[in-house]
C-alpha positions as CSV (number, residue, x, y, z in Angstrom):
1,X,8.8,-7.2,5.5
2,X,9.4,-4.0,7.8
3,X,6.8,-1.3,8.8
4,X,7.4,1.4,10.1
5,X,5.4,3.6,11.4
6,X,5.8,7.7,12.0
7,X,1.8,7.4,14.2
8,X,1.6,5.6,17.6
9,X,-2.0,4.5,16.4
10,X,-0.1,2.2,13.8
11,X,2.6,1.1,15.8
12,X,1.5,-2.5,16.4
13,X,-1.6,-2.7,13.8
14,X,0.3,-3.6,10.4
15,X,-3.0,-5.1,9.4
16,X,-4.6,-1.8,9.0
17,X,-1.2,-0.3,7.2
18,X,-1.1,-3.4,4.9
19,X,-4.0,-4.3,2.9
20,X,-4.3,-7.3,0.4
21,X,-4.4,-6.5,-3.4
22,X,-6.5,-9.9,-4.2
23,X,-9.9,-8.1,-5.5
24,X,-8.8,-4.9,-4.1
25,X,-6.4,-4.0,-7.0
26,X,-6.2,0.0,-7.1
27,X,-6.1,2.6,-4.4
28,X,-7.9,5.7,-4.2
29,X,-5.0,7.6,-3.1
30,X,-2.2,6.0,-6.1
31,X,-2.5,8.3,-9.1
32,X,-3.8,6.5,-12.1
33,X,-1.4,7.3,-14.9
34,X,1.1,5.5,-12.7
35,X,-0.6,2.3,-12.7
36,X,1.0,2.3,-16.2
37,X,4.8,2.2,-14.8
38,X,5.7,-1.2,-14.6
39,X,8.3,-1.0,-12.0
40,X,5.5,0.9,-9.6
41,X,3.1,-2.1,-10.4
42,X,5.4,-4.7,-10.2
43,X,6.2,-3.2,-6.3
């Protein structure tokens, strides 16, 4: 997996870019109507 990063906050933190989806299935920011795409929720 690569991360890249366009803030110098980020640039060696992937843990706070990547978050697990166990129990923590949606994101605020991901629009809801898309969670019914399968290719978007397949990743």
């Amino acid at each position: 997996l690569l991360v890249v990063s366009e803030s110098e906050e980020y640039k060696n933190s992937i843990e706070k870019i990547l978050q697990p989806l166990k129990g923590n299935r949606r994101r605020d920011w991901f629009s809801s109507h898309a969670y019914l795409c399968l290719p978007l929720v397949i990743g």
